[in-house]
């Protein structure tokens, strides 16, 4: 039989145990609640971070060339968190559908700006209208978009591709004049870039117009899709189709690397001495040092530069827009033309005269990309 005293003691023990358990549960509840609230705080802090940062969604078209890699690096270097930006980068792998999906994702993420490097010019009206309806400014870089309503993008920064093509064609015309090569002797093939890309449209037109005006034989125009592999494949087949090719116009350096491999594997000699049977290679970009070294070796006789460093320009546009300033709708980058041959020292396109930069190792080593 438990006496009354023992009963009171046991009840007291049970009560204090219950109180301790209650306190433990309260502490647990508060801590998990605070972890929840800290999670909420994390979420809020995350939101605050994104409010503090200018969020830029960048739809890059792919990674097909050295030019593209330099362009991507330039954008990533421009939009850093240290400078107050969050860059969301999406690689479209050269497919427009991937880029359209990326833009729609940026809209859902409510980014502050969308930057688009479009793989081809057409097919953007619908998705750019969606961005406009969402109140998100769109900046186009590099190639152009062909849209029915120019208000669908705020600004464009890039190159004048037709001018690049006309400069290259004018260099060839001056070369034939100085070397006393009859225009009808020129049998040229064009390894084009991605069909529908502004760079392809402009460079192709520049050459085609000059070939017609100068009486050159433009034997073929075939896309190499701006890649080395395709450039080689196309050159191999052209060499089988034509035995009188003496100039190869490549719409970027990666295609030129492929074409050079094919020409050398076919046992042909590369160089500017076309009168003695060499095959002259002309190209665009001048980004990779290897391409510029090829110019020194006369494996590429002339390169029309295409400047990939759009990051700082796009950043300047966004900073202007943030400050309430409307930048120019179109801004073109300045570009040079390089050769190791001193035959042509300058050339004229329209009313403007352009110096040809006679390339040296020092110039290559000093260039920023
Ligand atoms: C030109 C750019 C082109 C480069 C190629 O601005 O669009 O795309 O010339 C690249 O190397 O693939
Ligand atoms: Zn060198």
Short mmCIF file of N, CA and C in Angstrom, two decimals, residues 103-111 136:
data_model
loop_
_atom_site.label_atom_id
_atom_site.label_comp_id
_atom_site.label_asym_id
_atom_site.label_seq_id
_atom_site.Cartn_x
_atom_site.Cartn_y
_atom_site.Cartn_z
N UNK A 103 13.94 32.20 -73.62
CA UNK A 103 13.32 33.53 -73.45
C UNK A 103 12.04 33.40 -72.62
N UNK A 104 11.24 32.35 -72.89
CA UNK A 104 10.00 32.15 -72.12
C UNK A 104 10.33 31.88 -70.65
N UNK A 105 11.42 31.17 -70.40
CA UNK A 105 11.82 30.91 -69.01
C UNK A 105 12.24 32.22 -68.34
N UNK A 106 12.98 33.04 -69.07
CA UNK A 106 13.39 34.34 -68.51
C UNK A 106 12.15 35.17 -68.14
N UNK A 107 11.12 35.12 -68.99
CA UNK A 107 9.89 35.89 -68.72
C UNK A 107 9.25 35.39 -67.43
N UNK A 108 9.19 34.04 -67.28
CA UNK A 108 8.62 33.48 -66.04
C UNK A 108 9.45 33.88 -64.82
N UNK A 109 10.76 33.96 -65.01
CA UNK A 109 11.64 34.32 -63.89
C UNK A 109 11.60 35.82 -63.62
N UNK A 110 10.88 36.55 -64.47
CA UNK A 110 10.74 38.01 -64.33
C UNK A 110 12.11 38.71 -64.26
N UNK A 111 12.98 38.34 -65.22
CA UNK A 111 14.30 39.00 -65.27
C UNK A 111 14.10 40.48 -65.59
N UNK A 136 9.55 43.47 -70.34
CA UNK A 136 11.00 43.20 -70.20
C UNK A 136 11.72 43.69 -71.46
#
